[in-house]
PDB file of C-alpha atoms and ligand atoms in Angstrom:
ATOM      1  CA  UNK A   1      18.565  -7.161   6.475  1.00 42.00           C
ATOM      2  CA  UNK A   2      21.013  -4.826   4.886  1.00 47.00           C
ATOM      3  CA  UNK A   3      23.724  -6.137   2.344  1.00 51.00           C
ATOM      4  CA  UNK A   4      26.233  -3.358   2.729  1.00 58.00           C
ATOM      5  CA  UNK A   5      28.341  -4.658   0.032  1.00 78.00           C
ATOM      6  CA  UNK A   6      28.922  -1.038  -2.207  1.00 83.00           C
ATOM      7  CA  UNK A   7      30.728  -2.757  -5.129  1.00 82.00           C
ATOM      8  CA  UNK A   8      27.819  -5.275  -6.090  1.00 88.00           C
ATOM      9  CA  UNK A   9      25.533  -1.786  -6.566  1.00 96.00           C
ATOM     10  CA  UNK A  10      27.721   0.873  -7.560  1.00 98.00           C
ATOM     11  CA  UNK A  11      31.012   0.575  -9.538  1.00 98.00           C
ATOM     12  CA  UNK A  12      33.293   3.488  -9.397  1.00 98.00           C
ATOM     13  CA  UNK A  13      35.311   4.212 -12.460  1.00 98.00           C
ATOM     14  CA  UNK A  14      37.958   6.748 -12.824  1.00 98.00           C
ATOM     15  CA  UNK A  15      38.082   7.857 -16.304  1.00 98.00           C
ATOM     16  CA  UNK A  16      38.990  11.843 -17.038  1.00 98.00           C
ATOM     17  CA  UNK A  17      37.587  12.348 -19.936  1.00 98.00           C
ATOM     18  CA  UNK A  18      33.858  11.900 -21.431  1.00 98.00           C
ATOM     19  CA  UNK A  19      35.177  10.680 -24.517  1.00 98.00           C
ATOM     20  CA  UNK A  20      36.076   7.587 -24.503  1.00 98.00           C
ATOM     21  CA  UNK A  21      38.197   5.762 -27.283  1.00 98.00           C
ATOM     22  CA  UNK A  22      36.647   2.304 -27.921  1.00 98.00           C
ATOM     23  CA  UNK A  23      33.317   1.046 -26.606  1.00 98.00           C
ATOM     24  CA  UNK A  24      32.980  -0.287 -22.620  1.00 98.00           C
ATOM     25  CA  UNK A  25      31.733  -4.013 -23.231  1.00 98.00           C
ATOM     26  CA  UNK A  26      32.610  -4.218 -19.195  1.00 98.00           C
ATOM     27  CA  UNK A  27      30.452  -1.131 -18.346  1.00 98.00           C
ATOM     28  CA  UNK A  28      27.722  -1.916 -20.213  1.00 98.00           C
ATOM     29  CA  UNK A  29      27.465  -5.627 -18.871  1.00 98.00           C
ATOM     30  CA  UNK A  30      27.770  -3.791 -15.426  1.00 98.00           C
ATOM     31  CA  UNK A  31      25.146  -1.372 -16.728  1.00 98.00           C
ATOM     32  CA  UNK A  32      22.886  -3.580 -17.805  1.00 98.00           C
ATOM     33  CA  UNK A  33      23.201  -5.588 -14.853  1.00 98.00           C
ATOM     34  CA  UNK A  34      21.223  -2.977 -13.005  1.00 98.00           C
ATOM     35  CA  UNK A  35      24.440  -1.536 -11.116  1.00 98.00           C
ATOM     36  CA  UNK A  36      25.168   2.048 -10.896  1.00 98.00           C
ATOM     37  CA  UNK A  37      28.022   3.660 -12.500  1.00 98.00           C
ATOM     38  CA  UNK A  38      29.380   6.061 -10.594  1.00 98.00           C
ATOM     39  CA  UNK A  39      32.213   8.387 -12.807  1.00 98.00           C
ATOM     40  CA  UNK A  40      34.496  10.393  -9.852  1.00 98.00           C
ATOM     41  CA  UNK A  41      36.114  12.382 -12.248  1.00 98.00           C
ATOM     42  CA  UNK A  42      34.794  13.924 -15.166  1.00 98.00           C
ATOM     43  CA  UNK A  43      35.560  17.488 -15.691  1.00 98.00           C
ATOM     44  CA  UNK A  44      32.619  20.331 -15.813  1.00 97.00           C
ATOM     45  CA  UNK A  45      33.104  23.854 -15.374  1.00 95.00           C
ATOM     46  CA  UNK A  46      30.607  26.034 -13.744  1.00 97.00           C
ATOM     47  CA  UNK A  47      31.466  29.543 -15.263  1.00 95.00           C
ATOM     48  CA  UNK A  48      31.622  32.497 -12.527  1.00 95.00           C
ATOM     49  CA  UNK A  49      28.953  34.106 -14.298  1.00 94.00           C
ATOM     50  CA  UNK A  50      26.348  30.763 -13.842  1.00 95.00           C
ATOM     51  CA  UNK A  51      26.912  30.904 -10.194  1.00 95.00           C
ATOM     52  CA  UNK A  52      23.435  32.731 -10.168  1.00 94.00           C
ATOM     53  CA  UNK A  53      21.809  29.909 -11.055  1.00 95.00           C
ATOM     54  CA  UNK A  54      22.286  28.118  -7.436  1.00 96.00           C
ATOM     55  CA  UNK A  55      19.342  29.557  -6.009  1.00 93.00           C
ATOM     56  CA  UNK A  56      16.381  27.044  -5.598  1.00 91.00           C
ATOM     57  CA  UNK A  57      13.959  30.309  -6.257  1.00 91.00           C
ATOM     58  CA  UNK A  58      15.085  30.638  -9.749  1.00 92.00           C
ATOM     59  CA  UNK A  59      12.661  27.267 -10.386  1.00 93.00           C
ATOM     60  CA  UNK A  60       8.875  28.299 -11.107  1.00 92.00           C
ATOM     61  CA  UNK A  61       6.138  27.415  -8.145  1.00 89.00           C
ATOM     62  CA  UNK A  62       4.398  24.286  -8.997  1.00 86.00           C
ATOM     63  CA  UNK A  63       7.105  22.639 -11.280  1.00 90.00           C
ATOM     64  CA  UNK A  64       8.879  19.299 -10.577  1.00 88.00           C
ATOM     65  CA  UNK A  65      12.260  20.817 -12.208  1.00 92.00           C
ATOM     66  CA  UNK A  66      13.437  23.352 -14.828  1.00 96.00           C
ATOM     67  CA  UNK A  67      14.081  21.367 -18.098  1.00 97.00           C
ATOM     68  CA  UNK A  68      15.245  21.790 -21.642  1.00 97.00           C
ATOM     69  CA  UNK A  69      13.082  19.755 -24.014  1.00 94.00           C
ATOM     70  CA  UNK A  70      15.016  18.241 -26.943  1.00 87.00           C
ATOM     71  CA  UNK A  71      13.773  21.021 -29.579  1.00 89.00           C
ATOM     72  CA  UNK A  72      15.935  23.781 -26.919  1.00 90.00           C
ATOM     73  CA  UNK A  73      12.388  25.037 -25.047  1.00 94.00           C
ATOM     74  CA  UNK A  74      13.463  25.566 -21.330  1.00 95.00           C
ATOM     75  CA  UNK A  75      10.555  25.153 -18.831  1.00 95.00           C
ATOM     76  CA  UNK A  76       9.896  25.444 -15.145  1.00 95.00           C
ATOM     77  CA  UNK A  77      12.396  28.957 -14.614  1.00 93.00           C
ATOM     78  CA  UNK A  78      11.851  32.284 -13.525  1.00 89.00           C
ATOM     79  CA  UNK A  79      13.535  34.586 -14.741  1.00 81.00           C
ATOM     80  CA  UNK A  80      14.394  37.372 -17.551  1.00 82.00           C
ATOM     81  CA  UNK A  81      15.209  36.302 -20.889  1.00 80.00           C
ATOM     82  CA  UNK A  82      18.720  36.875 -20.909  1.00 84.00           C
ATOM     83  CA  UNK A  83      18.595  34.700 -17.584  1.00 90.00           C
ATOM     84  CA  UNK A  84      16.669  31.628 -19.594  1.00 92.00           C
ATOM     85  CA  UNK A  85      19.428  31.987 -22.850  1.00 93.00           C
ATOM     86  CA  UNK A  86      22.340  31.657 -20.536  1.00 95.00           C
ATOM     87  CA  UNK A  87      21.143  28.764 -18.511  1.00 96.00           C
ATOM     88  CA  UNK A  88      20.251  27.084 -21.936  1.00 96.00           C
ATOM     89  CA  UNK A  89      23.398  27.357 -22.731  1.00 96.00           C
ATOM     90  CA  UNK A  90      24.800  25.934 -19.327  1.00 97.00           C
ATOM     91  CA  UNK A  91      22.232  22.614 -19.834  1.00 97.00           C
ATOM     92  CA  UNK A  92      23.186  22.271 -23.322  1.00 97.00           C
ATOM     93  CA  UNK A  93      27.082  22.312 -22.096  1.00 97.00           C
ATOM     94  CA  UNK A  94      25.555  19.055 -20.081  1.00 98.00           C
ATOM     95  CA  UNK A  95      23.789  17.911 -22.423  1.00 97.00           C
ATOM     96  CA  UNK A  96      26.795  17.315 -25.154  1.00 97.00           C
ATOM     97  CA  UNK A  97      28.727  15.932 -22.503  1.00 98.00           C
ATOM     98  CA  UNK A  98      26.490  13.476 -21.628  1.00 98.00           C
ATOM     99  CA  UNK A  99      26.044  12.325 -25.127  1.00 98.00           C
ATOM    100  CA  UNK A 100      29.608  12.171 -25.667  1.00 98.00           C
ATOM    101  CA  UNK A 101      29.459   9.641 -23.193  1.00 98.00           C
ATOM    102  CA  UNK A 102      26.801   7.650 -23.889  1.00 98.00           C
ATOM    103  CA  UNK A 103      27.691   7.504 -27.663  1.00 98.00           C
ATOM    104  CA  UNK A 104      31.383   6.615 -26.784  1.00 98.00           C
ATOM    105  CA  UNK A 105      31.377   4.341 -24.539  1.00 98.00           C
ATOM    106  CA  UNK A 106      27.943   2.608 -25.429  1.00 98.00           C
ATOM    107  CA  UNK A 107      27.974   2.405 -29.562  1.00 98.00           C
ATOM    108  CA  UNK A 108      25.372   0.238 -29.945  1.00 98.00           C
ATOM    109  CA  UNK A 109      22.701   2.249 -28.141  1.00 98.00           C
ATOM    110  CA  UNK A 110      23.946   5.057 -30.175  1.00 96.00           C
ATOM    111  CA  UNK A 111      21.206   4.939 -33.408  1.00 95.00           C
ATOM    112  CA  UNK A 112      18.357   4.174 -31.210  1.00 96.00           C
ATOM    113  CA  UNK A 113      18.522   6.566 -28.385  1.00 97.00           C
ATOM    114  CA  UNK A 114      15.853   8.955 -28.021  1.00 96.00           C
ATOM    115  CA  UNK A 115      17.066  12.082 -26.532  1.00 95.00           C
ATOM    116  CA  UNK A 116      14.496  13.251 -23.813  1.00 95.00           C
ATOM    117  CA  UNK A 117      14.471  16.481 -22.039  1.00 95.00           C
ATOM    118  CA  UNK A 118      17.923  17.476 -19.903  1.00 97.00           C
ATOM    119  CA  UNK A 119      16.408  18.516 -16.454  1.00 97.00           C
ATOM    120  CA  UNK A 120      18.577  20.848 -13.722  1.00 97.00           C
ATOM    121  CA  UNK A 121      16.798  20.585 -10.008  1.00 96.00           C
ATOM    122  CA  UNK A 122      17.657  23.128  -7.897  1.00 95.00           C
ATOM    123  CA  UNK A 123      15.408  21.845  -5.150  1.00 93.00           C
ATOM    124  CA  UNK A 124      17.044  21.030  -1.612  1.00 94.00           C
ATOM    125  CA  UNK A 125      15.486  17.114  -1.421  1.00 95.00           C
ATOM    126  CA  UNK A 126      15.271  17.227   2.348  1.00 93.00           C
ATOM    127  CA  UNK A 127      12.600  19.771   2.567  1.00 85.00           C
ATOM    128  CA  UNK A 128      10.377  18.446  -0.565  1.00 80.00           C
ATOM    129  CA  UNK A 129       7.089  16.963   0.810  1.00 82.00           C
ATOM    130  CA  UNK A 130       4.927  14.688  -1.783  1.00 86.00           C
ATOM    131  CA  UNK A 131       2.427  11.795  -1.895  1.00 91.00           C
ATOM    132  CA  UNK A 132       4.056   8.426  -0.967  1.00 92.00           C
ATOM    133  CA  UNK A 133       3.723   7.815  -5.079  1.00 91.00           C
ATOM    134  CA  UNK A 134       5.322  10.970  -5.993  1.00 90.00           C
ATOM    135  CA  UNK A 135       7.876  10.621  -3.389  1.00 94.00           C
ATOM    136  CA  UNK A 136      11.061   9.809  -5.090  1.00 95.00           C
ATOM    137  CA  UNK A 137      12.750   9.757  -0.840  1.00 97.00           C
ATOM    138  CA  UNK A 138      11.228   6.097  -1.081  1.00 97.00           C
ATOM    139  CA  UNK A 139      12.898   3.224  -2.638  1.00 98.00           C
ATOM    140  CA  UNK A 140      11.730   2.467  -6.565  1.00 98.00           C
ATOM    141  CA  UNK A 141      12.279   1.703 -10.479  1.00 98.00           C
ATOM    142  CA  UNK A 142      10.813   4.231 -12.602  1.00 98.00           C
ATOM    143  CA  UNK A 143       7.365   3.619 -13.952  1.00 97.00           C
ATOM    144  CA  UNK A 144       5.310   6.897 -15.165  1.00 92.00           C
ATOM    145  CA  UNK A 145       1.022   6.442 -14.915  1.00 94.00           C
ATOM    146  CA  UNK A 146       0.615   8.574 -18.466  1.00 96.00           C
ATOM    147  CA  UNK A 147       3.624   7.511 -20.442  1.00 95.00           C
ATOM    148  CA  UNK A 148       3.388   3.683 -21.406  1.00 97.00           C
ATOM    149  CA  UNK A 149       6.598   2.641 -22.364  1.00 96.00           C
ATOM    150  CA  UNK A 150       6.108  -0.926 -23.684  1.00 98.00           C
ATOM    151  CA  UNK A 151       9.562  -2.177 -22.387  1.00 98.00           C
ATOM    152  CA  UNK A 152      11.441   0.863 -23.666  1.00 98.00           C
ATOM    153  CA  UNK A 153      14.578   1.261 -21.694  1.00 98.00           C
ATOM    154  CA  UNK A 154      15.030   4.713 -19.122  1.00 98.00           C
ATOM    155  CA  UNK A 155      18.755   5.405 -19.333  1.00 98.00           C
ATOM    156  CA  UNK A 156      19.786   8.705 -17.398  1.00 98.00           C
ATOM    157  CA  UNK A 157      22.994  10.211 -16.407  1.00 98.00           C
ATOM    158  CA  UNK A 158      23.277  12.248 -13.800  1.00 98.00           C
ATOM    159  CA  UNK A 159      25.907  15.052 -12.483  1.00 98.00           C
ATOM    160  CA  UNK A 160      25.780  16.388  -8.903  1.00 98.00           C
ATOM    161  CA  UNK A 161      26.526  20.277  -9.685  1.00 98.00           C
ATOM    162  CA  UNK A 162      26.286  21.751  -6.283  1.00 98.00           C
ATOM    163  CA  UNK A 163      28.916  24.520  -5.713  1.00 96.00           C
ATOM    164  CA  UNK A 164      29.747  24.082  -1.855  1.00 95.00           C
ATOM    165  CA  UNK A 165      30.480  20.317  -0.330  1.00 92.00           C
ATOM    166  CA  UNK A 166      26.899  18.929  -0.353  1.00 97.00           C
ATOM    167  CA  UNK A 167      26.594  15.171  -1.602  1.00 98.00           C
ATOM    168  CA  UNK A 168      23.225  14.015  -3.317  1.00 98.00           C
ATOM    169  CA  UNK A 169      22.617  10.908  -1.339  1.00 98.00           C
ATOM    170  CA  UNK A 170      20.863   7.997  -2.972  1.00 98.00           C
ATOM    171  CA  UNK A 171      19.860   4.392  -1.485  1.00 98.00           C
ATOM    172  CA  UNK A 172      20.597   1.752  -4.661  1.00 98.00           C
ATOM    173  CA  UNK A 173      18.607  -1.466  -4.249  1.00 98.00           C
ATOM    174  CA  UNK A 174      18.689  -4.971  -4.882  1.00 97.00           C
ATOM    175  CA  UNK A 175      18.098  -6.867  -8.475  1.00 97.00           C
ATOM    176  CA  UNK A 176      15.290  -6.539 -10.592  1.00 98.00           C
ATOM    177  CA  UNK A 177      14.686  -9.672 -10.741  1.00 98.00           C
ATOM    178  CA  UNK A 178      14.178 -10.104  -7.087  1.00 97.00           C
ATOM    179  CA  UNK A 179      11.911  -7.089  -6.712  1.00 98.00           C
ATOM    180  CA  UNK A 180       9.868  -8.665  -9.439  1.00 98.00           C
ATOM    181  CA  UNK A 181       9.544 -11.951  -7.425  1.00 98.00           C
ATOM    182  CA  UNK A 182       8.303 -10.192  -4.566  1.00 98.00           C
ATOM    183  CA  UNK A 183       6.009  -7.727  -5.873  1.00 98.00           C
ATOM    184  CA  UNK A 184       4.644  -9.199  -9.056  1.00 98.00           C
ATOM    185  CA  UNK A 185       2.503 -11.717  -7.730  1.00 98.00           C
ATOM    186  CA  UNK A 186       0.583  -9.191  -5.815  1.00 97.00           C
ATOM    187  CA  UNK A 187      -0.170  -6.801  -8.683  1.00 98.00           C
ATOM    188  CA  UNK A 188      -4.116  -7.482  -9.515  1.00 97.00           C
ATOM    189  CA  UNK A 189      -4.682  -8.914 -12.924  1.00 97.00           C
ATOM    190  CA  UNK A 190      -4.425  -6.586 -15.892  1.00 97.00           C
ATOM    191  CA  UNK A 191      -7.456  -5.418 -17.752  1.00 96.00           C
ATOM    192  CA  UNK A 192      -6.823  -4.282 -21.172  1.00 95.00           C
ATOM    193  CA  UNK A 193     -10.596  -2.855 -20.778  1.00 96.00           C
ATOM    194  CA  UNK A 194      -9.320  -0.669 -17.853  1.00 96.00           C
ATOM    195  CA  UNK A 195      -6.659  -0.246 -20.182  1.00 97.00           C
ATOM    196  CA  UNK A 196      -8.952   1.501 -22.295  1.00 97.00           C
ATOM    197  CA  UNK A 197     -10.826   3.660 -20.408  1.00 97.00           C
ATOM    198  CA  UNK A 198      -7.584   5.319 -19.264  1.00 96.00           C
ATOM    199  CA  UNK A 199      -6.717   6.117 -22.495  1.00 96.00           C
ATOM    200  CA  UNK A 200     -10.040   6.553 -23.725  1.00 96.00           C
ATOM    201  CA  UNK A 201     -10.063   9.451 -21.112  1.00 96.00           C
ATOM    202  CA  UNK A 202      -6.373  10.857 -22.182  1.00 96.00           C
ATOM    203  CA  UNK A 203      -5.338   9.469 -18.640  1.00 95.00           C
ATOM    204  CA  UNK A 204      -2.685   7.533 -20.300  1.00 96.00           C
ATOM    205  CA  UNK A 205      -1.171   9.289 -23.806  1.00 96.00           C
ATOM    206  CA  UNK A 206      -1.409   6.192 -24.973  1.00 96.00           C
ATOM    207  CA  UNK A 207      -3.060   2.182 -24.677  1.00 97.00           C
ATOM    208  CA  UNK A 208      -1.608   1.157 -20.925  1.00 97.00           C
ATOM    209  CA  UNK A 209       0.391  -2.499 -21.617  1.00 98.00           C
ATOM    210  CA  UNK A 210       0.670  -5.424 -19.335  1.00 98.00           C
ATOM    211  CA  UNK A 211       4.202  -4.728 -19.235  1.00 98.00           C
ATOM    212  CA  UNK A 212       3.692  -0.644 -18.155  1.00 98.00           C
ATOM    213  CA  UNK A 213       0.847  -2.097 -15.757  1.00 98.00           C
ATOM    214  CA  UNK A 214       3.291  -4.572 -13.748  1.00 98.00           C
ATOM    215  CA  UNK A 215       5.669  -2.073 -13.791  1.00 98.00           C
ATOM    216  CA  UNK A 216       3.574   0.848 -12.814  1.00 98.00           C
ATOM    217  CA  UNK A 217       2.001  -2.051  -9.773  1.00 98.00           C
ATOM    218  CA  UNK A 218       6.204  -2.549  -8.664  1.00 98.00           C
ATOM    219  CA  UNK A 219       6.354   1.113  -9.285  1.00 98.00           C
ATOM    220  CA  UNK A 220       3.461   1.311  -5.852  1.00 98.00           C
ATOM    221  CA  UNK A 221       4.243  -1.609  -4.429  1.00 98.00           C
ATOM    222  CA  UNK A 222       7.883  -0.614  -3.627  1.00 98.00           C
ATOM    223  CA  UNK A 223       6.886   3.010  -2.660  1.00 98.00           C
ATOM    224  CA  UNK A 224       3.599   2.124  -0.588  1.00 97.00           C
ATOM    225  CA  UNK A 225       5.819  -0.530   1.707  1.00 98.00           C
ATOM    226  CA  UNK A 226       7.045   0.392   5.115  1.00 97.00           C
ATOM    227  CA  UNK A 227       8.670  -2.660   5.313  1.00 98.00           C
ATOM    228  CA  UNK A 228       9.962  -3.055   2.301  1.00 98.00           C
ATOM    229  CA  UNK A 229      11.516   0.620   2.647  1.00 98.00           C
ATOM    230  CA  UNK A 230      13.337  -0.238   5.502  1.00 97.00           C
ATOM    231  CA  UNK A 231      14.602  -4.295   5.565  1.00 97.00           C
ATOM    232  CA  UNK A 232      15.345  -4.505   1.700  1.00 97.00           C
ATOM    233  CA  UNK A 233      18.770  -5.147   0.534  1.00 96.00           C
ATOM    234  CA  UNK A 234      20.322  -1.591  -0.338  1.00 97.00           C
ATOM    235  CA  UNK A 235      23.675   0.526   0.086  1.00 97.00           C
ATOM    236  CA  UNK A 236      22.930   4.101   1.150  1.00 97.00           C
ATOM    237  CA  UNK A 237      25.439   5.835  -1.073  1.00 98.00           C
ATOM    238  CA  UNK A 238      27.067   9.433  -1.709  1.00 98.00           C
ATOM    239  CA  UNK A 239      28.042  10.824  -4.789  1.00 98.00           C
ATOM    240  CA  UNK A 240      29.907  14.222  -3.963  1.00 98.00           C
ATOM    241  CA  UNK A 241      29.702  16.993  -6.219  1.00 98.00           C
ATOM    242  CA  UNK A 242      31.269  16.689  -9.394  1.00 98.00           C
ATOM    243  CA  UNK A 243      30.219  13.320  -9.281  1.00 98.00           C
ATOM    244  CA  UNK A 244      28.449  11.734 -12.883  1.00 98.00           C
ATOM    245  CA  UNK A 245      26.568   8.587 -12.146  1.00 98.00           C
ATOM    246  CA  UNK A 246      24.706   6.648 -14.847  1.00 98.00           C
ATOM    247  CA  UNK A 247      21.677   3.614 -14.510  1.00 98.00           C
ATOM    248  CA  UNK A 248      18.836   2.448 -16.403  1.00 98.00           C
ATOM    249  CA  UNK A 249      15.945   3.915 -13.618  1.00 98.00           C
ATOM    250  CA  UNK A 250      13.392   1.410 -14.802  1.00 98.00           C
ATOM    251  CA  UNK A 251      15.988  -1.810 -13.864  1.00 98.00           C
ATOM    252  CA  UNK A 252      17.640  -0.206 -10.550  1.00 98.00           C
ATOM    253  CA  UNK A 253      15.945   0.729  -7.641  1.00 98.00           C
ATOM    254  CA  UNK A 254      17.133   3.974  -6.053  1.00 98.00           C
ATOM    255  CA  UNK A 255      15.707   6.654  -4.249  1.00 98.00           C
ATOM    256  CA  UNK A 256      17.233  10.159  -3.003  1.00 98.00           C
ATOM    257  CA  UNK A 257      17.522  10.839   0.437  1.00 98.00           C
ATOM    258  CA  UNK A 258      19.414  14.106   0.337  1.00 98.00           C
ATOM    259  CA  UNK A 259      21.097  17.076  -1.993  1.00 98.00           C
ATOM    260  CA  UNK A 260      20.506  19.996  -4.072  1.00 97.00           C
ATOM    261  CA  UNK A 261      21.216  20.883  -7.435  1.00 97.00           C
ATOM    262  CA  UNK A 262      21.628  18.366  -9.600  1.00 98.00           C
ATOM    263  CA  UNK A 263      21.752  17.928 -13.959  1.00 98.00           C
ATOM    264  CA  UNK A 264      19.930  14.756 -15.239  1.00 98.00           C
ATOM    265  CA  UNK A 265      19.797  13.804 -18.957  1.00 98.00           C
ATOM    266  CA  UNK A 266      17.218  10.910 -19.527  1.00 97.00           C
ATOM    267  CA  UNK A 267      17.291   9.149 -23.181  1.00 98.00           C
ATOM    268  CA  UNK A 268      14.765   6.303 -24.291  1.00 98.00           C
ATOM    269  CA  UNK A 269      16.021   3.038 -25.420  1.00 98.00           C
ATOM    270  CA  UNK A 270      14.558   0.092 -27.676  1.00 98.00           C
ATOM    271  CA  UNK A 271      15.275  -3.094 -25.430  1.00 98.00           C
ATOM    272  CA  UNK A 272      16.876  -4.423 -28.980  1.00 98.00           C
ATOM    273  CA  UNK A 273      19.249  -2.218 -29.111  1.00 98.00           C
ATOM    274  CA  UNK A 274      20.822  -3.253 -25.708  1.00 98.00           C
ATOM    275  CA  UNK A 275      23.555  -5.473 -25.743  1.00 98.00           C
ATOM    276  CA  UNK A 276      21.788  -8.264 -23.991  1.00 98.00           C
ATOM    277  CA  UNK A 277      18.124  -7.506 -24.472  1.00 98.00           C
ATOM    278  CA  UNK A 278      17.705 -10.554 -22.320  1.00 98.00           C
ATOM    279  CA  UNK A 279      18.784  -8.634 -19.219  1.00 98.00           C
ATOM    280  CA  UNK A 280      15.792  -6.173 -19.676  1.00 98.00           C
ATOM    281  CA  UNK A 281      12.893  -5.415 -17.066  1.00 98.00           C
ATOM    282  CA  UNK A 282      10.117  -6.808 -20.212  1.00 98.00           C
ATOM    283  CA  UNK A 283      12.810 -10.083 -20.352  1.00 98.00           C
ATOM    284  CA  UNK A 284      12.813 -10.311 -16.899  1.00 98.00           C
ATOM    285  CA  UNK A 285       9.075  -9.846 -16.260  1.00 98.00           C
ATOM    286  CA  UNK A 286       7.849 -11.970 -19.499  1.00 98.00           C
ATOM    287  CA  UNK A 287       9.947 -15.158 -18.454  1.00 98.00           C
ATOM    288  CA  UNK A 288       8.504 -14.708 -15.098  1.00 98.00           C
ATOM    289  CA  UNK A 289       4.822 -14.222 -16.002  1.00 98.00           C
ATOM    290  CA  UNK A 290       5.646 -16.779 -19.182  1.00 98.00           C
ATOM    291  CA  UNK A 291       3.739 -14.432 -21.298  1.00 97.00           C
ATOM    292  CA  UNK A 292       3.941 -11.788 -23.991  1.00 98.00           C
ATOM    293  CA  UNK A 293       3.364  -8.270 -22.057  1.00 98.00           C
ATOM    294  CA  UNK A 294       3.516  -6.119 -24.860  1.00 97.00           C
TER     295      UNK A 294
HETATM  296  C1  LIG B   1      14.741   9.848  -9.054  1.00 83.75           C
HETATM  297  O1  LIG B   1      15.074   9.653 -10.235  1.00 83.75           O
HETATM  298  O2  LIG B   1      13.952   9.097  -8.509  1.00 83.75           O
HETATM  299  C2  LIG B   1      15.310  11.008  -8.287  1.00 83.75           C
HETATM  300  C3  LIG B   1      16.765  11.096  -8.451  1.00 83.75           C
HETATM  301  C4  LIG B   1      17.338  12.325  -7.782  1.00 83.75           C
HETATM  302  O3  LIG B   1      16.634  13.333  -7.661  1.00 83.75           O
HETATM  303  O4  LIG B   1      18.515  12.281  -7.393  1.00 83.75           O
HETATM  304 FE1  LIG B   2      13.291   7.665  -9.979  1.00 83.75          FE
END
């Protein structure tokens, strides 16, 4: 069954400018609602001279993206270094802008972000094969199986940079809380002596919580399901280039079905610094399992 209704999964906004003068109670409630918000019109120029830089064989073999970590060490690119410098410079150009956003229009979240590396993906998604896990073509909410988050908040913003007429096309799924109905009561019991061993063995960089093993277990269940691929309630969506879209990965399901080159800024959020902490995936998932996860 397919609920085509766009509006209740994306909301477009039309702003011009990533600055914005007062704080967006509405878009954060939208936000933090698990929808999608999709900016049509925020200015970024592409300089003539960064036009080299669309050309998927710029990216090293082997790496998942080319990224700037937040100390300004770009990985994943081949090239010389005057190559590297100048497409630091064109991330970091991204990276402000995103801020600016973020910082204006979310105040709160503001003191407690954690900036986290500022990726550019010059890969065509069509043509990527990976393990159904990997596979970020399948429906899902972020969950990593090293990085234990304990209920800390993904927030990333997004900005489809291709140069010709190519949309990145996502599919944007239903609620959180009604992926967690369905998928949480299958997830085996957690074992904080598995737990253990994983990190015991540097599997995990740190103790694996009952929170980070639910979500990692939605995480699978969601990718690993045919069915649930193709008769869940989703919007297959496109967001042309030029396009900035913003969503907390770990709340909204989404995958990518299409598009190449793409920026993406992630930044890591305490789930009290949100404006209703009780719309968070550790909320949603602790009133469910009645339990303390973390
Ligand atoms: C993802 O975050 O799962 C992939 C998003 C994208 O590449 O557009
Ligand atoms: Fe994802």
């Amino acid at each position: 069954m397919s609920n085509n209704n766009q509006t209740t999964y994306v909301k477009k906004i039309g702003v011009t400018q990533w600055e914005q003068s007062s704080a967006r109670l509405d878009w954060a409630a939208d936000l933090e609602a698990g929808c999608v918000l999709h900016f049509e019109a925020l200015p970024f120029v592409v300089n003539p001279s960064e036009q080299r830089f669309f050309n998927a064989g710029i990216q090293s073999k082997g790496a998942r993206n080319i990224s700037l970590d937040s100390r300004g060490t770009l990985k994943g690119m081949i090239a010389p270094v005057e190559d590297q410098e100048a497409l630091t410079r064109f991330i970091l150009r991204y990276r402000s802008l995103a801020q600016k956003l973020v910082n204006s229009a979310f105040p709160k979240y503001t003191e407690h972000l954690r900036v986290a590396p500022t990726s550019f993906r010059p890969n065509q998604v069509e043509t990527r094969a990976q393990s159904v896990r990997a596979d970020d073509k399948r429906l899902h909410v972020d969950a990593f199986p090293t990085r234990p988050n304990y209920g800390e908040r993904i927030l990333r913003v997004f900005l489809n940079v291709n140069p010709v007429d190519k949309p990145r096309v996502w599919r944007v799924g239903e609620p959180f809380i009604d992926i967690a109905n369905q998928f949480v009561p299958k997830i085996k019991p957690y074992s904080q002596w598995q737990a253990q061993v994983l990190n015991a063995l540097r599997i995990t960089k740190s103790l694996r919580s009952e929170y980070d093993h639910l979500m990692l277990g939605i995480h699978d269940g969601m990718k690993m399901s045919d069915e649930y691929q193709s008769a869940s309630n989703q919007i297959t969506y496109n967001f042309p280039p030029g396009s900035v879209w913003v969503c907390f990965s770990d709340q909204t399901a989404h995958a990518v079905m299409a598009g190449q080159f793409m920026m993406e800024q992630t930044y890591h959020l305490p789930v009290t610094s949100l404006y209703d902490p009780e719309t968070s995936p550790l909320a949603i998932l602790q009133k469910l399992t009645n339990k303390e996860l973390v």
